[in-house]
Short mmCIF file of C-alpha atoms (C1' of nucleotides) in Angstrom, two decimals:
data_model
loop_
_atom_site.label_atom_id
_atom_site.label_comp_id
_atom_site.label_asym_id
_atom_site.label_seq_id
_atom_site.Cartn_x
_atom_site.Cartn_y
_atom_site.Cartn_z
CA MET A 184 -7.85 8.39 -6.86
CA ALA A 185 -5.60 5.99 -8.68
CA THR A 186 -5.46 2.25 -7.11
CA SER A 187 -1.87 0.54 -7.35
CA THR A 188 -2.45 -1.78 -9.84
CA VAL A 189 -3.63 1.16 -11.77
CA GLU A 190 -0.55 3.39 -11.34
CA ASN A 191 1.72 0.21 -12.21
CA TYR A 192 -0.38 -0.39 -15.01
CA LEU A 193 0.80 3.74 -16.19
CA LYS A 194 4.28 3.14 -14.91
CA ALA A 195 4.53 0.22 -16.59
CA THR A 196 3.06 1.59 -20.42
CA LEU A 197 5.52 5.08 -20.05
CA LEU A 198 8.65 2.95 -19.11
CA TYR A 199 7.93 1.05 -22.75
CA GLU A 200 7.05 3.85 -24.47
CA GLN A 201 10.52 6.18 -23.24
CA LYS A 202 11.99 3.40 -24.82
CA HIS A 203 10.34 2.42 -27.60
CA GLU A 204 8.41 4.35 -30.78
CA GLY A 205 4.99 3.90 -31.38
CA ILE A 206 2.42 2.22 -29.50
CA VAL A 207 2.64 -0.14 -26.54
CA PRO A 208 1.43 -3.69 -27.39
CA MET A 209 -0.90 -5.48 -25.36
CA SER A 210 2.01 -8.24 -24.55
CA ALA A 211 4.34 -5.45 -23.15
CA LEU A 212 1.93 -5.18 -20.39
CA VAL A 213 1.40 -8.86 -19.94
CA GLU A 214 4.78 -8.99 -19.50
CA ALA A 215 5.57 -6.15 -17.16
CA LEU A 216 2.92 -6.50 -14.85
CA GLY A 217 3.20 -11.23 -14.76
CA VAL A 218 -0.54 -11.21 -15.29
CA VAL A 219 -2.17 -12.90 -17.91
CA PRO A 220 -3.78 -11.72 -21.77
CA GLY A 221 -6.90 -11.62 -21.25
CA THR A 222 -6.16 -9.26 -17.23
CA VAL A 223 -4.40 -7.03 -19.21
CA THR A 224 -7.39 -6.69 -21.86
CA THR A 225 -10.05 -6.28 -19.50
CA MET A 226 -7.84 -3.33 -17.25
CA VAL A 227 -6.72 -1.12 -20.53
CA LYS A 228 -10.89 -1.24 -20.91
CA ALA A 229 -11.98 -0.11 -17.83
CA MET A 230 -8.59 2.54 -17.41
CA ALA A 231 -9.60 3.98 -21.39
CA ALA A 232 -13.08 4.54 -20.28
CA GLN A 233 -11.41 6.44 -17.05
CA GLY A 234 -9.55 8.43 -19.34
CA LEU A 235 -5.83 6.75 -18.86
CA LEU A 236 -4.92 5.32 -21.93
CA GLU A 237 -6.19 5.31 -24.86
CA HIS A 238 -6.56 1.63 -26.57
CA GLU A 239 -6.66 0.92 -30.20
CA ALA A 240 -8.04 -2.77 -30.91
CA ARG A 241 -5.75 -5.41 -31.44
CA GLN A 242 -2.77 -2.58 -31.46
CA GLY A 243 -2.03 -1.51 -27.99
CA VAL A 244 -2.88 1.59 -25.87
CA ARG A 245 -0.89 4.79 -25.77
CA LEU A 246 -1.08 7.28 -22.50
CA THR A 247 -3.41 9.82 -22.59
CA PRO A 248 -1.95 13.15 -20.96
CA VAL A 249 -4.01 12.48 -18.07
CA GLY A 250 -2.33 9.26 -17.88
CA CYS A 251 1.22 10.38 -18.85
CA ALA A 252 1.08 13.19 -15.85
CA LEU A 253 -0.53 10.29 -12.92
CA ALA A 254 2.41 7.63 -14.50
CA LEU A 255 5.50 10.93 -13.84
CA GLY A 256 4.16 11.07 -10.77
CA VAL A 257 4.15 7.33 -9.88
CA LEU A 258 8.21 7.17 -11.67
CA ARG A 259 8.97 9.84 -9.92
CA LYS A 260 8.14 8.32 -6.11
CA HIS A 261 9.80 4.83 -7.02
CA ARG A 262 12.58 6.84 -8.11
CA LEU A 263 12.75 9.58 -4.90
CA VAL A 264 12.70 6.58 -2.59
CA GLU A 265 15.16 4.26 -4.31
CA THR A 266 17.47 7.43 -3.68
CA PHE A 267 16.11 7.75 -0.30
CA LEU A 268 16.23 4.25 0.84
CA VAL A 269 20.58 3.99 -0.41
CA GLN A 270 21.11 7.47 0.50
CA THR A 271 19.95 8.24 3.42
CA LEU A 272 19.28 4.58 5.07
CA GLU A 273 22.36 2.59 3.61
CA MET A 274 20.42 0.23 1.94
CA ASP A 275 21.78 -2.48 -0.57
CA TRP A 276 21.51 -1.10 -3.80
CA SER A 277 20.35 -4.02 -5.50
CA GLU A 278 17.18 -4.65 -2.96
CA VAL A 279 15.99 -0.83 -3.42
CA HIS A 280 13.76 -1.68 -5.70
CA VAL A 281 11.42 -4.09 -4.38
CA GLU A 282 11.01 -1.97 -2.24
CA ALA A 283 9.90 1.02 -3.81
CA GLU A 284 7.31 -0.75 -6.10
CA ALA A 285 5.64 -1.17 -2.82
CA LEU A 286 6.49 2.43 -1.49
CA GLU A 287 5.34 4.32 -4.31
CA HIS A 288 1.83 3.81 -3.76
CA ALA A 289 1.42 4.12 -0.06
CA VAL A 290 3.68 8.00 -0.39
CA SER A 291 1.57 10.83 -0.47
CA ASN A 292 2.67 13.97 -2.23
CA ARG A 293 3.14 15.61 0.34
CA VAL A 294 5.82 13.24 2.14
CA LEU A 295 7.51 12.83 -1.52
CA GLU A 296 8.29 16.33 -1.57
CA LYS A 297 10.31 16.04 2.10
CA ILE A 298 11.86 13.27 0.94
CA ASP A 299 12.89 15.41 -2.17
CA ALA A 300 13.91 18.48 0.28
CA TYR A 301 15.97 15.83 2.56
CA LEU A 302 17.42 14.54 -0.40
CA GLY A 303 18.53 18.26 -2.14
CA HIS A 304 16.21 17.67 -5.13
CA PRO A 305 18.45 14.99 -6.75
CA THR A 306 18.17 14.30 -10.61
CA VAL A 307 19.09 11.10 -11.42
CA ASP A 308 18.36 7.81 -8.75
CA PRO A 309 21.56 5.16 -7.47
CA HIS A 310 20.73 3.57 -11.15
CA GLY A 311 21.07 6.93 -12.61
CA ASP A 312 17.77 7.27 -13.78
CA PRO A 313 16.46 10.63 -14.26
CA ILE A 314 13.93 11.91 -12.10
CA PRO A 315 11.36 13.78 -13.11
CA ASN A 316 10.70 16.90 -11.07
CA ALA A 317 7.13 17.95 -9.41
CA GLU A 318 6.02 19.05 -12.74
CA GLY A 319 6.99 15.73 -14.45
CA VAL A 320 9.85 17.41 -16.58
CA PHE A 321 13.39 15.61 -16.76
CA ALA A 322 16.23 17.37 -16.05
CA THR A 323 18.05 17.36 -19.77
CA SER A 324 21.52 15.21 -19.68
CA ALA A 325 24.23 14.91 -22.12
CA THR A 326 23.43 12.27 -24.92
CA GLN A 327 24.73 9.24 -23.80
CA ALA A 328 26.51 6.13 -25.42
CA THR A 329 26.35 2.84 -23.95
CA MET A 330 29.61 0.67 -23.36
CA GLN A 331 28.62 -1.41 -25.97
CA ASP A 332 29.15 1.47 -28.41
CA CYS A 333 31.61 4.49 -27.39
CA THR A 334 34.61 5.47 -27.95
CA LEU A 335 37.88 3.21 -26.83
CA LYS A 336 40.90 4.49 -24.82
CA LYS A 337 38.95 7.09 -23.22
CA SER A 338 38.01 7.14 -19.99
CA LEU A 339 34.93 7.47 -19.35
CA ARG A 340 32.68 8.03 -16.61
CA VAL A 341 29.59 5.77 -15.81
CA THR A 342 26.20 7.52 -15.61
CA ARG A 343 23.62 4.78 -15.97
CA ILE A 344 22.33 1.20 -15.70
CA LEU A 345 19.51 0.08 -17.69
CA ASP A 346 18.45 -3.38 -15.47
CA GLN A 347 16.73 -3.33 -12.26
CA SER A 348 17.41 -7.02 -11.83
CA ALA A 349 19.28 -7.96 -8.58
CA ASP A 350 21.57 -9.92 -10.40
CA PHE A 351 22.53 -7.52 -13.06
CA LEU A 352 23.01 -5.11 -10.01
CA ASP A 353 25.15 -6.82 -7.77
CA TYR A 354 27.55 -8.11 -10.77
CA VAL A 355 27.51 -4.36 -10.98
CA GLN A 356 28.66 -3.10 -7.61
CA ASP A 357 30.78 -6.10 -6.77
CA HIS A 358 33.00 -4.68 -10.28
CA GLY A 359 32.72 -1.29 -9.20
CA LEU A 360 31.36 -0.25 -12.08
CA LYS A 361 28.53 1.98 -9.99
CA PRO A 362 27.43 5.11 -11.37
CA GLY A 363 30.21 7.69 -10.49
CA ALA A 364 32.88 4.87 -11.90
CA SER A 365 35.32 5.88 -14.09
CA VAL A 366 36.13 3.20 -17.10
CA LYS A 367 37.88 2.85 -19.93
CA ILE A 368 37.25 0.63 -22.73
CA LEU A 369 40.76 -1.85 -24.43
CA LYS A 370 38.92 -3.27 -26.54
CA ARG A 371 35.62 -5.12 -28.02
CA GLU A 372 35.54 -8.35 -30.06
CA GLU A 373 32.04 -8.53 -32.63
CA ALA A 374 33.06 -12.20 -33.54
CA SER A 375 33.92 -13.22 -29.51
CA GLY A 376 31.12 -11.13 -28.21
CA VAL A 377 33.13 -9.88 -25.75
CA LEU A 378 34.70 -6.89 -24.87
CA GLN A 379 37.47 -5.62 -22.21
CA CYS A 380 37.98 -2.48 -20.08
CA GLU A 381 39.78 -0.84 -17.10
CA LEU A 382 39.10 0.55 -13.98
CA VAL A 383 40.91 3.68 -12.12
CA ASP A 384 42.15 1.02 -10.24
CA GLY A 385 43.99 -0.40 -13.41
CA GLU A 386 41.59 -3.83 -12.28
CA GLU A 387 40.80 -5.53 -15.47
CA ILE A 388 37.21 -7.14 -16.52
CA ILE A 389 35.51 -8.95 -19.57
CA LEU A 390 32.09 -8.37 -20.32
CA GLY A 391 29.73 -9.82 -22.66
CA LEU A 392 27.97 -6.89 -25.30
CA PRO A 393 24.88 -7.37 -24.13
CA ALA A 394 25.38 -6.58 -21.13
CA ALA A 395 28.08 -3.80 -21.45
CA ALA A 396 24.77 -2.42 -23.83
CA LYS A 397 23.16 -1.89 -20.40
CA ILE A 398 25.78 0.16 -19.47
CA VAL A 399 25.26 3.99 -19.74
CA VAL A 400 28.71 6.29 -19.89
CA GLY A 401 29.04 10.12 -20.13
CA GLY A 402 31.91 11.95 -21.63
CA ALA A 403 35.71 12.60 -20.61
CA ALA A 404 35.99 11.40 -17.08
CA MET B 8 1.35 -12.34 3.81
CA ALA B 9 -2.03 -10.49 5.64
CA THR B 10 -3.55 -7.98 3.31
CA SER B 11 -3.51 -4.11 4.65
CA THR B 12 -7.49 -4.59 5.38
CA VAL B 13 -6.76 -7.24 8.11
CA GLU B 14 -3.51 -5.32 9.29
CA ASN B 15 -5.99 -2.86 9.79
CA TYR B 16 -8.11 -5.73 11.92
CA LEU B 17 -5.37 -6.72 13.86
CA LYS B 18 -4.46 -3.33 15.01
CA ALA B 19 -7.98 -2.42 15.85
CA THR B 20 -8.02 -4.77 17.99
CA LEU B 21 -5.32 -4.65 19.79
CA LEU B 22 -5.48 -0.94 21.07
CA TYR B 23 -8.75 -1.79 21.59
CA GLU B 24 -7.50 -4.27 23.95
CA GLN B 25 -4.62 -2.65 25.55
CA LYS B 26 -7.69 0.07 26.75
CA HIS B 27 -10.10 -2.47 27.72
CA GLU B 28 -10.42 -5.37 29.99
CA GLY B 29 -11.93 -8.63 28.58
CA ILE B 30 -13.36 -9.11 24.83
CA VAL B 31 -13.40 -6.34 22.15
CA PRO B 32 -16.95 -5.71 20.99
CA MET B 33 -17.64 -6.02 17.24
CA SER B 34 -18.91 -2.49 17.74
CA ALA B 35 -15.45 -1.44 18.86
CA LEU B 36 -13.99 -2.49 15.65
CA VAL B 37 -16.94 -0.82 13.11
CA GLU B 38 -16.52 2.03 15.08
CA ALA B 39 -12.03 2.33 14.54
CA LEU B 40 -12.57 0.83 11.02
CA GLY B 41 -15.55 3.24 9.46
CA VAL B 42 -17.30 0.06 8.21
CA VAL B 43 -21.08 -0.99 8.78
CA PRO B 44 -21.50 -3.91 10.96
CA GLY B 45 -21.87 -6.70 8.71
CA THR B 46 -18.87 -5.85 6.59
CA VAL B 47 -17.25 -6.24 10.51
CA THR B 48 -19.03 -9.97 11.56
CA THR B 49 -18.16 -11.20 7.52
CA MET B 50 -14.32 -10.12 8.05
CA VAL B 51 -13.77 -11.46 11.67
CA LYS B 52 -15.14 -14.78 10.43
CA ALA B 53 -12.38 -14.86 8.01
CA MET B 54 -9.50 -13.99 10.53
CA ALA B 55 -10.94 -16.13 13.11
CA ALA B 56 -10.73 -19.04 9.84
CA GLN B 57 -7.60 -18.15 9.34
CA GLY B 58 -6.11 -18.49 12.75
CA LEU B 59 -5.63 -14.79 13.69
CA LEU B 60 -8.95 -13.77 15.95
CA GLU B 61 -11.16 -15.91 18.17
CA HIS B 62 -14.40 -15.25 17.67
CA GLU B 63 -17.49 -15.68 20.34
CA ALA B 64 -20.88 -15.17 18.99
CA ARG B 65 -22.81 -12.57 19.60
CA GLN B 66 -19.92 -11.68 21.84
CA GLY B 67 -16.78 -9.88 20.49
CA VAL B 68 -13.27 -11.26 19.61
CA ARG B 69 -9.83 -11.81 20.93
CA LEU B 70 -6.72 -11.56 19.46
CA THR B 71 -4.71 -14.99 19.24
CA PRO B 72 -0.92 -15.37 19.83
CA VAL B 73 -0.45 -15.39 16.00
CA GLY B 74 -2.73 -12.33 15.83
CA CYS B 75 -1.65 -10.91 18.20
CA ALA B 76 2.38 -10.92 17.04
CA LEU B 77 1.34 -9.57 13.86
CA ALA B 78 -1.06 -7.25 15.50
CA LEU B 79 2.23 -5.70 17.36
CA GLY B 80 4.24 -5.96 13.94
CA VAL B 81 2.00 -3.38 12.42
CA LEU B 82 1.95 -1.01 15.37
CA ARG B 83 5.51 -0.71 15.74
CA LYS B 84 5.57 0.00 11.90
CA HIS B 85 3.25 2.83 12.44
CA ARG B 86 5.18 4.36 15.62
CA LEU B 87 8.32 4.32 13.68
CA VAL B 88 7.21 5.92 10.61
CA GLU B 89 5.72 8.13 13.05
CA THR B 90 8.86 9.11 14.48
CA PHE B 91 11.02 8.89 11.47
CA LEU B 92 8.65 11.13 9.64
CA VAL B 93 8.68 14.03 12.58
CA GLN B 94 11.91 13.70 12.79
CA THR B 95 14.04 13.20 10.17
CA LEU B 96 11.97 14.16 7.45
CA GLU B 97 10.68 17.35 10.11
CA MET B 98 6.49 16.69 9.65
CA ASP B 99 4.09 18.45 11.08
CA TRP B 100 3.57 16.47 14.53
CA SER B 101 -0.43 16.13 14.13
CA GLU B 102 -0.46 15.33 10.54
CA VAL B 103 1.46 12.08 10.12
CA HIS B 104 -0.32 9.92 11.88
CA VAL B 105 -2.55 9.73 8.75
CA GLU B 106 0.99 9.49 6.72
CA ALA B 107 2.07 6.54 8.80
CA GLU B 108 -1.73 4.49 8.42
CA ALA B 109 -0.83 4.27 4.69
CA LEU B 110 2.74 3.77 4.87
CA GLU B 111 2.76 1.25 8.17
CA HIS B 112 1.31 -1.18 4.99
CA ALA B 113 3.85 -0.89 2.63
CA VAL B 114 7.33 -0.76 4.80
CA SER B 115 9.02 -4.02 4.42
CA ASN B 116 10.50 -4.93 7.68
CA ARG B 117 13.56 -4.70 6.19
CA VAL B 118 13.55 -0.96 5.86
CA LEU B 119 11.58 -0.90 9.10
CA GLU B 120 14.87 -2.20 10.43
CA LYS B 121 17.07 0.17 8.84
CA ILE B 122 14.66 3.44 10.32
CA ASP B 123 14.67 1.78 13.86
CA ALA B 124 18.92 1.96 13.43
CA TYR B 125 18.23 5.09 11.96
CA LEU B 126 16.72 6.85 14.82
CA GLY B 127 18.43 4.79 17.42
CA HIS B 128 16.03 2.60 18.34
CA PRO B 129 13.66 4.64 20.14
CA THR B 130 11.16 3.77 22.88
CA VAL B 131 8.21 6.00 22.18
CA ASP B 132 6.63 7.39 19.39
CA PRO B 133 6.36 11.57 18.79
CA HIS B 134 3.05 11.47 21.17
CA GLY B 135 4.81 9.22 23.42
CA ASP B 136 3.50 5.71 22.72
CA PRO B 137 5.39 3.07 23.64
CA ILE B 138 7.31 1.56 20.71
CA PRO B 139 7.53 -2.38 20.58
CA ASN B 140 10.34 -4.36 19.86
CA ALA B 141 11.18 -6.40 17.00
CA GLU B 142 9.71 -8.98 18.92
CA GLY B 143 6.61 -7.35 20.68
CA VAL B 144 7.59 -6.30 23.48
CA PHE B 145 7.02 -2.82 24.88
CA ALA B 146 9.80 -0.94 27.39
CA THR B 147 8.97 -0.75 30.75
CA SER B 148 7.52 2.87 32.07
CA ALA B 149 7.27 4.03 35.27
CA THR B 150 3.38 4.05 35.84
CA GLN B 151 2.12 7.13 34.97
CA ALA B 152 -0.97 9.87 35.50
CA THR B 153 -3.01 12.16 33.45
CA MET B 154 -3.29 16.08 33.97
CA GLN B 155 -6.61 15.08 35.39
CA ASP B 156 -5.79 12.80 38.54
CA CYS B 157 -2.29 13.61 38.83
CA THR B 158 -0.59 15.49 42.66
CA LEU B 159 -0.99 19.69 42.21
CA LYS B 160 1.31 22.14 42.43
CA LYS B 161 4.38 20.14 41.78
CA SER B 162 6.47 20.45 38.34
CA LEU B 163 6.30 17.43 36.54
CA ARG B 164 6.80 16.50 32.58
CA VAL B 165 4.36 15.34 29.44
CA THR B 166 4.75 12.08 28.41
CA ARG B 167 2.45 11.07 26.18
CA ILE B 168 -0.63 12.76 24.78
CA LEU B 169 -3.96 10.14 24.06
CA ASP B 170 -5.51 11.51 21.28
CA GLN B 171 -4.31 11.00 17.76
CA SER B 172 -6.84 13.56 16.01
CA ALA B 173 -5.16 16.39 14.10
CA ASP B 174 -7.21 19.06 16.06
CA PHE B 175 -6.00 18.14 19.75
CA LEU B 176 -2.46 17.73 18.48
CA ASP B 177 -2.66 21.21 17.09
CA TYR B 178 -4.17 22.90 20.26
CA VAL B 179 -1.55 20.70 22.26
CA GLN B 180 1.19 21.74 19.66
CA ASP B 181 0.41 25.61 19.96
CA HIS B 182 0.22 24.97 23.86
CA GLY B 183 3.67 23.46 24.00
CA LEU B 184 2.39 20.59 25.95
CA LYS B 185 4.06 17.77 23.54
CA PRO B 186 5.84 15.39 25.51
CA GLY B 187 8.75 16.77 26.65
CA ALA B 188 7.07 20.17 28.20
CA SER B 189 7.34 20.57 31.57
CA VAL B 190 3.95 21.39 33.40
CA LYS B 191 2.87 22.48 37.47
CA ILE B 192 -1.25 22.24 38.11
CA LEU B 193 -1.88 25.03 39.45
CA LYS B 194 -5.95 24.10 40.20
CA ARG B 195 -8.14 21.67 39.58
CA GLU B 196 -11.94 22.18 39.99
CA GLU B 197 -14.41 19.05 39.22
CA ALA B 198 -17.48 21.30 39.50
CA SER B 199 -17.13 24.11 36.82
CA GLY B 200 -14.83 20.67 34.98
CA VAL B 201 -11.89 23.34 34.15
CA LEU B 202 -8.00 22.69 35.59
CA GLN B 203 -5.08 25.15 35.53
CA CYS B 204 -1.79 24.69 34.29
CA GLU B 205 1.88 26.60 33.97
CA LEU B 206 3.95 26.27 31.80
CA VAL B 207 7.93 26.91 32.15
CA ASP B 208 7.98 30.00 30.81
CA GLY B 209 5.17 31.26 32.83
CA GLU B 210 1.83 30.99 31.08
CA GLU B 211 -1.36 29.98 32.07
CA ILE B 212 -3.85 26.98 30.11
CA ILE B 213 -7.35 26.25 31.00
CA LEU B 214 -8.30 22.77 30.29
CA GLY B 215 -11.10 21.26 30.36
CA LEU B 216 -11.11 17.66 32.25
CA PRO B 217 -11.58 15.30 29.47
CA ALA B 218 -8.55 17.15 27.65
CA ALA B 219 -6.64 16.88 30.61
CA ALA B 220 -7.11 13.16 30.74
CA LYS B 221 -5.57 13.49 27.66
CA ILE B 222 -2.28 14.41 28.30
CA VAL B 223 -0.05 11.56 30.42
CA VAL B 224 2.95 13.03 32.98
CA GLY B 225 5.38 10.99 34.07
CA GLY B 226 7.54 11.82 37.60
CA ALA B 227 8.79 15.05 38.08
CA ALA B 228 10.75 17.63 35.64
"C1'" DG C 946 -42.38 -12.98 32.10
"C1'" DC C 947 -42.92 -10.53 28.26
"C1'" DC C 948 -41.98 -6.17 25.24
"C1'" DT C 949 -38.40 -2.94 23.43
"C1'" DG C 950 -34.13 -1.50 22.02
"C1'" DT C 951 -29.83 -2.60 20.81
"C1'" DA C 952 -25.87 -5.59 19.32
"C1'" DT C 953 -25.02 -8.60 15.97
"C1'" DT C 954 -25.73 -11.88 11.65
"C1'" DT C 955 -27.44 -12.98 7.96
"C1'" DT C 956 -28.54 -12.41 2.78
"C1'" DG C 957 -27.79 -10.64 -1.58
"C1'" DA C 958 -25.34 -7.89 -4.65
"C1'" DT C 959 -21.77 -4.51 -6.06
"C1'" DT C 960 -16.69 -3.72 -7.42
"C1'" DA C 961 -11.46 -3.94 -8.27
"C1'" DG C 962 -8.52 -7.20 -10.40
"C1'" DT C 963 -7.73 -11.62 -11.28
"C1'" DC C 964 -6.98 -16.91 -14.43
"C1'" DA C 965 -8.40 -20.32 -17.65
"C1'" DA C 966 -9.84 -21.83 -21.44
"C1'" DA C 967 -12.40 -20.96 -25.27
"C1'" DA C 968 -13.01 -17.43 -30.02
"C1'" DT C 969 -11.59 -14.19 -32.89
"C1'" DA C 970 -8.43 -11.60 -35.93
"C1'" DT C 971 -4.43 -10.38 -37.76
"C1'" DA C 972 0.12 -11.35 -39.55
"C1'" DA C 973 3.02 -14.38 -41.72
"C1'" DT C 974 4.48 -18.20 -44.81
"C1'" DT C 975 4.08 -21.24 -48.00
"C1'" DA D 218 -4.86 -17.55 -51.66
"C1'" DA D 219 -5.11 -20.85 -48.34
"C1'" DT D 220 -3.23 -22.12 -44.04
"C1'" DT D 221 -1.16 -21.21 -39.88
"C1'" DA D 222 0.92 -18.82 -36.07
"C1'" DT D 223 0.62 -15.66 -32.93
"C1'" DA D 224 -1.57 -11.71 -30.09
"C1'" DT D 225 -5.85 -10.31 -28.51
"C1'" DT D 226 -10.26 -10.80 -26.86
"C1'" DT D 227 -14.51 -12.75 -24.67
"C1'" DT D 228 -16.57 -15.15 -21.62
"C1'" DG D 229 -16.91 -17.46 -17.28
"C1'" DA D 230 -15.85 -17.84 -12.66
"C1'" DC D 231 -13.33 -16.84 -8.73
"C1'" DT D 232 -11.50 -13.78 -4.14
"C1'" DA D 233 -11.45 -9.74 -1.06
"C1'" DA D 234 -14.25 -6.57 0.82
"C1'" DT D 235 -17.48 -3.81 1.33
"C1'" DC D 236 -22.97 -2.03 1.78
"C1'" DA D 237 -27.72 -2.23 2.22
"C1'" DA D 238 -31.30 -4.02 4.82
"C1'" DA D 239 -34.00 -8.09 7.08
"C1'" DA D 240 -33.18 -11.54 10.68
"C1'" DT D 241 -32.40 -12.59 14.74
"C1'" DA D 242 -30.57 -13.03 19.38
"C1'" DC D 243 -30.62 -11.07 24.13
"C1'" DA D 244 -29.73 -7.83 28.08
"C1'" DG D 245 -33.06 -4.78 30.63
"C1'" DG D 246 -36.94 -2.18 32.53
"C1'" DC D 247 -41.38 -2.98 33.56
#
DNA sequence: GCCTGTATTTTGATTAGTCAAAATATAATT
DNA sequence: AATTATATTTTGACTAATCAAAATACAGGC
């Protein structure tokens, strides 16, 4: 059995691989796991010896097929638990990430599949992040743009929030930009770095472009 | 924060104190935690230094008020989680103990109180074991006898099962002796060491006396 | 009162995960 | 090409929890 530390290293590696091309630098794991560089080197070597990672000296790591399968299992637990905490226990949307971080290592597959069934086999979590199925496969979803690079003056649906920080999530929630919400981008100014959008209820919001890049929107709403 | 190992030592000490008078011998912890005696000595000393236990050399341990409060918190988590797994996720009654053993260390108080509310603040878990409230207080319940020492020929209600082993729980479930069931003791023979009882549906069951001592029955049903 | 058996404690070693700080390799800049 | 800056690795040390096995204390029987 993988310890929860090993599971965290696997999950961090997977998340980085999903966002970037090529090898995962050690510094990415240092950042994600909040440990000093030497610790990452030590752990990575041990995990490579176990066949969970490939370690290219002075370059970084890549998940092996075995490591990838385990990492997908952890991600599945994390996202299903988050969904459960929000939908069933009605917890605050911005506080469940921390809770899921602990529970993902304690929930057995048996309990997990009960939760999955109880929720009706959801394919995305409350942030809109996709949930892999028990075989590690993600449901294919339409290609999606963010509020920073989508078409203007068209009614769009928010499908995903690419930031887990409580601050940003609180902001998003307070302004009704949660997944499912319908928005229309009115104006986007590269010069000033801000963007203006409108909700269904007519409320207008001004967002910085970096923030806008964290909000994914799907096809027409 | 107490590690999950420390939580396990606290819980084991509390459970032993609830069943026996006086000091908790080291051997009780050796037995409950499945470690060698030297390990218990080491852990107990460390926990005594932290103010969680009193350690009487060569005698055993006692919970301090601080340790007791923590232990009650762990017991509350364990029993609420078990109740949740059975009632909400419809898990098998005999398999939840093991799951709760892992989850009790990962569930935060915030999540716990959501679960408690979701379940409607139950006072007993699926085995009939009492659940302490958030302040560590047990709801007072009527004094209860076991099937080994209760009155004969009277319809009684099963209220609690004093054994967490999957084997015994499976047996109890298969024969409809779960908490809530109604039974009547027909005959009890010290000589042969067996006892005969009848369920509402007329089914008759023969139990050994040690097994009967593990089934608590309440007043008339 | 001595001896024996059992419970407890001690001692020395091990594993997982971590840090601090020094050493080293690589990439970037001049 | 030489120097500088940055990323990574190494080394030595530490904590928590554990085991094996030797040492010790104690209670009860004789």
